């Protein structure tokens, strides 16, 4: 059984990382990776603007870090917390990494309602659960949670 209070605490940290990304000139997305013992192993923010890398989403950056720092056979015990629902690209990266669980705050549909057809957020209407369920192994997905808190990171950004 998952402790929802721990999940919410970790999501709030991911949202704080999203706020840091925004303050660094990037899109407001953040992600953290939590070890089986509940400790934060890694953090990553969106770096699309500062690194001039369209694949520099927070979750993909985190997966890259995890692949270098954590043995692959251990990743199924880790949980990725993210300020927004992972896009199709990030969901694919999470799947291939072997991470066993994803918890997200703001759902993709709510983000799209805020951004519309903004050129910096060309959204694929494909929920992370759909992408992750298409694989041959089970990845637990929990969310959305703390939608209003996560949405605050985006207020005034996409306008």
mmCIF file with all atom_site columns, C-alpha atoms in Angstrom:
data_model
loop_
_atom_site.group_PDB
_atom_site.id
_atom_site.type_symbol
_atom_site.label_atom_id
_atom_site.label_alt_id
_atom_site.label_comp_id
_atom_site.label_asym_id
_atom_site.label_entity_id
_atom_site.label_seq_id
_atom_site.pdbx_PDB_ins_code
_atom_site.Cartn_x
_atom_site.Cartn_y
_atom_site.Cartn_z
_atom_site.occupancy
_atom_site.B_iso_or_equiv
_atom_site.pdbx_formal_charge
_atom_site.auth_seq_id
_atom_site.auth_comp_id
_atom_site.auth_asym_id
_atom_site.auth_atom_id
_atom_site.pdbx_PDB_model_num
ATOM 1   C CA . UNK A 1 1   ? 0.000  0.000  0.000   1.00 0.00 ? 1   UNK A CA 1
ATOM 2   C CA . UNK A 1 2   ? 1.302  3.415  -0.950  1.00 0.00 ? 2   UNK A CA 1
ATOM 3   C CA . UNK A 1 3   ? 1.481  6.246  1.558   1.00 0.00 ? 3   UNK A CA 1
ATOM 4   C CA . UNK A 1 4   ? -0.419 9.118  -0.092  1.00 0.00 ? 4   UNK A CA 1
ATOM 5   C CA . UNK A 1 5   ? 1.089  11.691 2.283   1.00 0.00 ? 5   UNK A CA 1
ATOM 6   C CA . UNK A 1 6   ? 4.604  10.712 1.132   1.00 0.00 ? 6   UNK A CA 1
ATOM 7   C CA . UNK A 1 7   ? 3.427  10.881 -2.487  1.00 0.00 ? 7   UNK A CA 1
ATOM 8   C CA . UNK A 1 8   ? 2.085  14.397 -1.976  1.00 0.00 ? 8   UNK A CA 1
ATOM 9   C CA . UNK A 1 9   ? 5.288  15.521 -0.267  1.00 0.00 ? 9   UNK A CA 1
ATOM 10  C CA . UNK A 1 10  ? 7.360  14.232 -3.191  1.00 0.00 ? 10  UNK A CA 1
ATOM 11  C CA . UNK A 1 11  ? 5.011  15.844 -5.711  1.00 0.00 ? 11  UNK A CA 1
ATOM 12  C CA . UNK A 1 12  ? 5.447  19.159 -3.944  1.00 0.00 ? 12  UNK A CA 1
ATOM 13  C CA . UNK A 1 13  ? 9.208  18.770 -4.340  1.00 0.00 ? 13  UNK A CA 1
ATOM 14  C CA . UNK A 1 14  ? 8.731  18.071 -8.076  1.00 0.00 ? 14  UNK A CA 1
ATOM 15  C CA . UNK A 1 15  ? 6.597  21.219 -8.333  1.00 0.00 ? 15  UNK A CA 1
ATOM 16  C CA . UNK A 1 16  ? 9.373  23.201 -6.599  1.00 0.00 ? 16  UNK A CA 1
ATOM 17  C CA . UNK A 1 17  ? 11.825 21.842 -9.190  1.00 0.00 ? 17  UNK A CA 1
ATOM 18  C CA . UNK A 1 18  ? 9.394  23.030 -11.900 1.00 0.00 ? 18  UNK A CA 1
ATOM 19  C CA . UNK A 1 19  ? 9.428  26.497 -10.353 1.00 0.00 ? 19  UNK A CA 1
ATOM 20  C CA . UNK A 1 20  ? 13.235 26.413 -10.413 1.00 0.00 ? 20  UNK A CA 1
ATOM 21  C CA . UNK A 1 21  ? 13.166 25.464 -14.102 1.00 0.00 ? 21  UNK A CA 1
ATOM 22  C CA . UNK A 1 22  ? 10.993 28.479 -14.802 1.00 0.00 ? 22  UNK A CA 1
ATOM 23  C CA . UNK A 1 23  ? 13.298 30.767 -12.859 1.00 0.00 ? 23  UNK A CA 1
ATOM 24  C CA . UNK A 1 24  ? 16.218 29.426 -14.923 1.00 0.00 ? 24  UNK A CA 1
ATOM 25  C CA . UNK A 1 25  ? 14.466 30.402 -18.169 1.00 0.00 ? 25  UNK A CA 1
ATOM 26  C CA . UNK A 1 26  ? 12.948 27.042 -19.020 1.00 0.00 ? 26  UNK A CA 1
ATOM 27  C CA . UNK A 1 27  ? 9.452  25.624 -19.221 1.00 0.00 ? 27  UNK A CA 1
ATOM 28  C CA . UNK A 1 28  ? 7.977  24.995 -15.751 1.00 0.00 ? 28  UNK A CA 1
ATOM 29  C CA . UNK A 1 29  ? 8.335  21.220 -15.429 1.00 0.00 ? 29  UNK A CA 1
ATOM 30  C CA . UNK A 1 30  ? 10.192 19.270 -12.754 1.00 0.00 ? 30  UNK A CA 1
ATOM 31  C CA . UNK A 1 31  ? 10.715 15.646 -11.788 1.00 0.00 ? 31  UNK A CA 1
ATOM 32  C CA . UNK A 1 32  ? 12.343 13.698 -8.976  1.00 0.00 ? 32  UNK A CA 1
ATOM 33  C CA . UNK A 1 33  ? 13.277 10.050 -8.573  1.00 0.00 ? 33  UNK A CA 1
ATOM 34  C CA . UNK A 1 34  ? 12.636 8.434  -5.209  1.00 0.00 ? 34  UNK A CA 1
ATOM 35  C CA . UNK A 1 35  ? 14.412 5.300  -4.024  1.00 0.00 ? 35  UNK A CA 1
ATOM 36  C CA . UNK A 1 36  ? 12.598 2.353  -2.443  1.00 0.00 ? 36  UNK A CA 1
ATOM 37  C CA . UNK A 1 37  ? 13.583 3.640  1.016   1.00 0.00 ? 37  UNK A CA 1
ATOM 38  C CA . UNK A 1 38  ? 11.749 6.938  0.344   1.00 0.00 ? 38  UNK A CA 1
ATOM 39  C CA . UNK A 1 39  ? 14.831 9.092  -0.137  1.00 0.00 ? 39  UNK A CA 1
ATOM 40  C CA . UNK A 1 40  ? 15.170 11.441 -3.095  1.00 0.00 ? 40  UNK A CA 1
ATOM 41  C CA . UNK A 1 41  ? 17.815 9.943  -5.376  1.00 0.00 ? 41  UNK A CA 1
ATOM 42  C CA . UNK A 1 42  ? 17.783 12.460 -8.247  1.00 0.00 ? 42  UNK A CA 1
ATOM 43  C CA . UNK A 1 43  ? 16.115 15.650 -9.430  1.00 0.00 ? 43  UNK A CA 1
ATOM 44  C CA . UNK A 1 44  ? 15.824 17.138 -12.911 1.00 0.00 ? 44  UNK A CA 1
ATOM 45  C CA . UNK A 1 45  ? 14.185 20.163 -14.407 1.00 0.00 ? 45  UNK A CA 1
ATOM 46  C CA . UNK A 1 46  ? 13.168 21.025 -17.927 1.00 0.00 ? 46  UNK A CA 1
ATOM 47  C CA . UNK A 1 47  ? 16.138 22.360 -19.928 1.00 0.00 ? 47  UNK A CA 1
ATOM 48  C CA . UNK A 1 48  ? 14.581 22.838 -23.369 1.00 0.00 ? 48  UNK A CA 1
ATOM 49  C CA . UNK A 1 49  ? 15.500 26.530 -23.601 1.00 0.00 ? 49  UNK A CA 1
ATOM 50  C CA . UNK A 1 50  ? 18.835 26.704 -21.795 1.00 0.00 ? 50  UNK A CA 1
ATOM 51  C CA . UNK A 1 51  ? 20.262 23.569 -23.433 1.00 0.00 ? 51  UNK A CA 1
ATOM 52  C CA . UNK A 1 52  ? 18.561 24.234 -26.784 1.00 0.00 ? 52  UNK A CA 1
ATOM 53  C CA . UNK A 1 53  ? 17.372 20.619 -26.755 1.00 0.00 ? 53  UNK A CA 1
ATOM 54  C CA . UNK A 1 54  ? 13.749 19.908 -27.611 1.00 0.00 ? 54  UNK A CA 1
ATOM 55  C CA . UNK A 1 55  ? 14.022 16.560 -25.797 1.00 0.00 ? 55  UNK A CA 1
ATOM 56  C CA . UNK A 1 56  ? 15.152 18.259 -22.578 1.00 0.00 ? 56  UNK A CA 1
ATOM 57  C CA . UNK A 1 57  ? 11.935 17.535 -20.709 1.00 0.00 ? 57  UNK A CA 1
ATOM 58  C CA . UNK A 1 58  ? 12.292 17.054 -16.952 1.00 0.00 ? 58  UNK A CA 1
ATOM 59  C CA . UNK A 1 59  ? 11.339 13.376 -17.020 1.00 0.00 ? 59  UNK A CA 1
ATOM 60  C CA . UNK A 1 60  ? 13.634 12.529 -19.936 1.00 0.00 ? 60  UNK A CA 1
ATOM 61  C CA . UNK A 1 61  ? 16.496 14.402 -18.255 1.00 0.00 ? 61  UNK A CA 1
ATOM 62  C CA . UNK A 1 62  ? 15.804 12.429 -15.082 1.00 0.00 ? 62  UNK A CA 1
ATOM 63  C CA . UNK A 1 63  ? 15.772 9.112  -16.953 1.00 0.00 ? 63  UNK A CA 1
ATOM 64  C CA . UNK A 1 64  ? 19.165 9.982  -18.488 1.00 0.00 ? 64  UNK A CA 1
ATOM 65  C CA . UNK A 1 65  ? 20.583 10.742 -15.039 1.00 0.00 ? 65  UNK A CA 1
ATOM 66  C CA . UNK A 1 66  ? 19.112 7.574  -13.574 1.00 0.00 ? 66  UNK A CA 1
ATOM 67  C CA . UNK A 1 67  ? 20.595 5.436  -16.323 1.00 0.00 ? 67  UNK A CA 1
ATOM 68  C CA . UNK A 1 68  ? 24.054 6.709  -15.416 1.00 0.00 ? 68  UNK A CA 1
ATOM 69  C CA . UNK A 1 69  ? 23.680 6.579  -11.628 1.00 0.00 ? 69  UNK A CA 1
ATOM 70  C CA . UNK A 1 70  ? 21.492 3.586  -10.747 1.00 0.00 ? 70  UNK A CA 1
ATOM 71  C CA . UNK A 1 71  ? 21.877 -0.044 -11.835 1.00 0.00 ? 71  UNK A CA 1
ATOM 72  C CA . UNK A 1 72  ? 19.069 -0.958 -14.247 1.00 0.00 ? 72  UNK A CA 1
ATOM 73  C CA . UNK A 1 73  ? 17.971 -3.959 -12.223 1.00 0.00 ? 73  UNK A CA 1
ATOM 74  C CA . UNK A 1 74  ? 17.228 -1.626 -9.288  1.00 0.00 ? 74  UNK A CA 1
ATOM 75  C CA . UNK A 1 75  ? 15.086 0.913  -11.184 1.00 0.00 ? 75  UNK A CA 1
ATOM 76  C CA . UNK A 1 76  ? 11.825 -1.091 -10.979 1.00 0.00 ? 76  UNK A CA 1
ATOM 77  C CA . UNK A 1 77  ? 11.808 -0.255 -7.258  1.00 0.00 ? 77  UNK A CA 1
ATOM 78  C CA . UNK A 1 78  ? 12.024 3.493  -7.869  1.00 0.00 ? 78  UNK A CA 1
ATOM 79  C CA . UNK A 1 79  ? 9.209  6.012  -8.285  1.00 0.00 ? 79  UNK A CA 1
ATOM 80  C CA . UNK A 1 80  ? 9.311  9.002  -10.619 1.00 0.00 ? 80  UNK A CA 1
ATOM 81  C CA . UNK A 1 81  ? 7.341  12.019 -9.364  1.00 0.00 ? 81  UNK A CA 1
ATOM 82  C CA . UNK A 1 82  ? 6.575  14.753 -11.835 1.00 0.00 ? 82  UNK A CA 1
ATOM 83  C CA . UNK A 1 83  ? 4.870  18.116 -11.739 1.00 0.00 ? 83  UNK A CA 1
ATOM 84  C CA . UNK A 1 84  ? 2.852  17.308 -14.885 1.00 0.00 ? 84  UNK A CA 1
ATOM 85  C CA . UNK A 1 85  ? 1.716  14.121 -16.536 1.00 0.00 ? 85  UNK A CA 1
ATOM 86  C CA . UNK A 1 86  ? 4.534  12.754 -18.706 1.00 0.00 ? 86  UNK A CA 1
ATOM 87  C CA . UNK A 1 87  ? 4.121  13.345 -22.432 1.00 0.00 ? 87  UNK A CA 1
ATOM 88  C CA . UNK A 1 88  ? 4.315  10.456 -24.902 1.00 0.00 ? 88  UNK A CA 1
ATOM 89  C CA . UNK A 1 89  ? 8.079  10.939 -25.375 1.00 0.00 ? 89  UNK A CA 1
ATOM 90  C CA . UNK A 1 90  ? 8.765  10.984 -21.647 1.00 0.00 ? 90  UNK A CA 1
ATOM 91  C CA . UNK A 1 91  ? 6.436  8.056  -21.023 1.00 0.00 ? 91  UNK A CA 1
ATOM 92  C CA . UNK A 1 92  ? 8.409  6.051  -23.565 1.00 0.00 ? 92  UNK A CA 1
ATOM 93  C CA . UNK A 1 93  ? 11.691 6.993  -21.880 1.00 0.00 ? 93  UNK A CA 1
ATOM 94  C CA . UNK A 1 94  ? 10.288 6.017  -18.480 1.00 0.00 ? 94  UNK A CA 1
ATOM 95  C CA . UNK A 1 95  ? 9.137  2.688  -19.896 1.00 0.00 ? 95  UNK A CA 1
ATOM 96  C CA . UNK A 1 96  ? 12.519 1.905  -21.440 1.00 0.00 ? 96  UNK A CA 1
ATOM 97  C CA . UNK A 1 97  ? 14.375 2.932  -18.266 1.00 0.00 ? 97  UNK A CA 1
ATOM 98  C CA . UNK A 1 98  ? 12.673 0.264  -16.163 1.00 0.00 ? 98  UNK A CA 1
ATOM 99  C CA . UNK A 1 99  ? 11.361 2.680  -13.514 1.00 0.00 ? 99  UNK A CA 1
ATOM 100 C CA . UNK A 1 100 ? 8.453  0.930  -11.822 1.00 0.00 ? 100 UNK A CA 1
ATOM 101 C CA . UNK A 1 101 ? 6.086  3.682  -10.778 1.00 0.00 ? 101 UNK A CA 1
ATOM 102 C CA . UNK A 1 102 ? 5.012  7.168  -11.906 1.00 0.00 ? 102 UNK A CA 1
ATOM 103 C CA . UNK A 1 103 ? 3.109  9.740  -9.841  1.00 0.00 ? 103 UNK A CA 1
ATOM 104 C CA . UNK A 1 104 ? 2.070  13.024 -11.452 1.00 0.00 ? 104 UNK A CA 1
ATOM 105 C CA . UNK A 1 105 ? 0.364  16.254 -10.450 1.00 0.00 ? 105 UNK A CA 1
ATOM 106 C CA . UNK A 1 106 ? -1.172 18.236 -13.341 1.00 0.00 ? 106 UNK A CA 1
ATOM 107 C CA . UNK A 1 107 ? -2.807 16.085 -16.053 1.00 0.00 ? 107 UNK A CA 1
ATOM 108 C CA . UNK A 1 108 ? -1.912 16.647 -19.706 1.00 0.00 ? 108 UNK A CA 1
ATOM 109 C CA . UNK A 1 109 ? -5.474 17.730 -20.557 1.00 0.00 ? 109 UNK A CA 1
ATOM 110 C CA . UNK A 1 110 ? -5.358 20.485 -17.910 1.00 0.00 ? 110 UNK A CA 1
ATOM 111 C CA . UNK A 1 111 ? -1.977 21.647 -19.178 1.00 0.00 ? 111 UNK A CA 1
ATOM 112 C CA . UNK A 1 112 ? -3.338 21.789 -22.711 1.00 0.00 ? 112 UNK A CA 1
ATOM 113 C CA . UNK A 1 113 ? -6.305 23.845 -21.468 1.00 0.00 ? 113 UNK A CA 1
ATOM 114 C CA . UNK A 1 114 ? -3.753 26.355 -20.122 1.00 0.00 ? 114 UNK A CA 1
ATOM 115 C CA . UNK A 1 115 ? -1.367 26.373 -23.092 1.00 0.00 ? 115 UNK A CA 1
ATOM 116 C CA . UNK A 1 116 ? -3.704 25.841 -26.027 1.00 0.00 ? 116 UNK A CA 1
ATOM 117 C CA . UNK A 1 117 ? -1.782 25.634 -29.277 1.00 0.00 ? 117 UNK A CA 1
ATOM 118 C CA . UNK A 1 118 ? 1.278  27.413 -27.881 1.00 0.00 ? 118 UNK A CA 1
ATOM 119 C CA . UNK A 1 119 ? 4.257  26.766 -30.156 1.00 0.00 ? 119 UNK A CA 1
ATOM 120 C CA . UNK A 1 120 ? 6.425  25.710 -27.189 1.00 0.00 ? 120 UNK A CA 1
ATOM 121 C CA . UNK A 1 121 ? 3.985  22.998 -26.107 1.00 0.00 ? 121 UNK A CA 1
ATOM 122 C CA . UNK A 1 122 ? 2.776  20.999 -29.117 1.00 0.00 ? 122 UNK A CA 1
ATOM 123 C CA . UNK A 1 123 ? 0.740  18.458 -27.197 1.00 0.00 ? 123 UNK A CA 1
ATOM 124 C CA . UNK A 1 124 ? 0.032  14.883 -28.215 1.00 0.00 ? 124 UNK A CA 1
ATOM 125 C CA . UNK A 1 125 ? -3.348 13.919 -26.775 1.00 0.00 ? 125 UNK A CA 1
ATOM 126 C CA . UNK A 1 126 ? -2.046 10.585 -25.539 1.00 0.00 ? 126 UNK A CA 1
ATOM 127 C CA . UNK A 1 127 ? -2.291 9.923  -21.805 1.00 0.00 ? 127 UNK A CA 1
ATOM 128 C CA . UNK A 1 128 ? 0.758  8.450  -20.074 1.00 0.00 ? 128 UNK A CA 1
ATOM 129 C CA . UNK A 1 129 ? -1.320 5.513  -18.868 1.00 0.00 ? 129 UNK A CA 1
ATOM 130 C CA . UNK A 1 130 ? -2.101 4.608  -22.483 1.00 0.00 ? 130 UNK A CA 1
ATOM 131 C CA . UNK A 1 131 ? 1.561  4.728  -23.517 1.00 0.00 ? 131 UNK A CA 1
ATOM 132 C CA . UNK A 1 132 ? 2.785  2.816  -20.472 1.00 0.00 ? 132 UNK A CA 1
ATOM 133 C CA . UNK A 1 133 ? 0.019  0.186  -20.685 1.00 0.00 ? 133 UNK A CA 1
ATOM 134 C CA . UNK A 1 134 ? 1.106  -0.661 -24.235 1.00 0.00 ? 134 UNK A CA 1
ATOM 135 C CA . UNK A 1 135 ? 4.327  -2.224 -22.962 1.00 0.00 ? 135 UNK A CA 1
ATOM 136 C CA . UNK A 1 136 ? 5.086  -5.749 -21.869 1.00 0.00 ? 136 UNK A CA 1
ATOM 137 C CA . UNK A 1 137 ? 5.678  -4.882 -18.208 1.00 0.00 ? 137 UNK A CA 1
ATOM 138 C CA . UNK A 1 138 ? 3.468  -3.184 -15.672 1.00 0.00 ? 138 UNK A CA 1
ATOM 139 C CA . UNK A 1 139 ? 4.244  0.353  -14.556 1.00 0.00 ? 139 UNK A CA 1
ATOM 140 C CA . UNK A 1 140 ? 2.007  1.718  -11.830 1.00 0.00 ? 140 UNK A CA 1
ATOM 141 C CA . UNK A 1 141 ? 0.646  5.198  -12.570 1.00 0.00 ? 141 UNK A CA 1
ATOM 142 C CA . UNK A 1 142 ? -0.968 7.458  -9.966  1.00 0.00 ? 142 UNK A CA 1
ATOM 143 C CA . UNK A 1 143 ? -2.427 10.851 -10.692 1.00 0.00 ? 143 UNK A CA 1
ATOM 144 C CA . UNK A 1 144 ? -3.521 13.485 -11.085 1.00 0.00 ? 144 UNK A CA 1
ATOM 145 C CA . UNK A 1 145 ? -2.836 14.934 -7.631  1.00 0.00 ? 145 UNK A CA 1
ATOM 146 C CA . UNK A 1 146 ? -2.349 18.527 -6.404  1.00 0.00 ? 146 UNK A CA 1
ATOM 147 C CA . UNK A 1 147 ? -3.623 19.954 -9.679  1.00 0.00 ? 147 UNK A CA 1
ATOM 148 C CA . UNK A 1 148 ? -4.064 23.513 -8.424  1.00 0.00 ? 148 UNK A CA 1
ATOM 149 C CA . UNK A 1 149 ? -0.610 23.607 -6.844  1.00 0.00 ? 149 UNK A CA 1
ATOM 150 C CA . UNK A 1 150 ? 0.996  22.304 -10.022 1.00 0.00 ? 150 UNK A CA 1
ATOM 151 C CA . UNK A 1 151 ? -1.010 24.685 -12.223 1.00 0.00 ? 151 UNK A CA 1
ATOM 152 C CA . UNK A 1 152 ? 0.344  27.658 -10.267 1.00 0.00 ? 152 UNK A CA 1
ATOM 153 C CA . UNK A 1 153 ? 3.794  27.059 -11.806 1.00 0.00 ? 153 UNK A CA 1
ATOM 154 C CA . UNK A 1 154 ? 2.286  27.729 -15.243 1.00 0.00 ? 154 UNK A CA 1
ATOM 155 C CA . UNK A 1 155 ? 0.249  30.851 -14.415 1.00 0.00 ? 155 UNK A CA 1
ATOM 156 C CA . UNK A 1 156 ? 1.317  33.652 -16.733 1.00 0.00 ? 156 UNK A CA 1
ATOM 157 C CA . UNK A 1 157 ? 4.001  31.555 -18.430 1.00 0.00 ? 157 UNK A CA 1
ATOM 158 C CA . UNK A 1 158 ? 2.275  30.519 -21.657 1.00 0.00 ? 158 UNK A CA 1
ATOM 159 C CA . UNK A 1 159 ? 0.486  33.792 -22.377 1.00 0.00 ? 159 UNK A CA 1
#
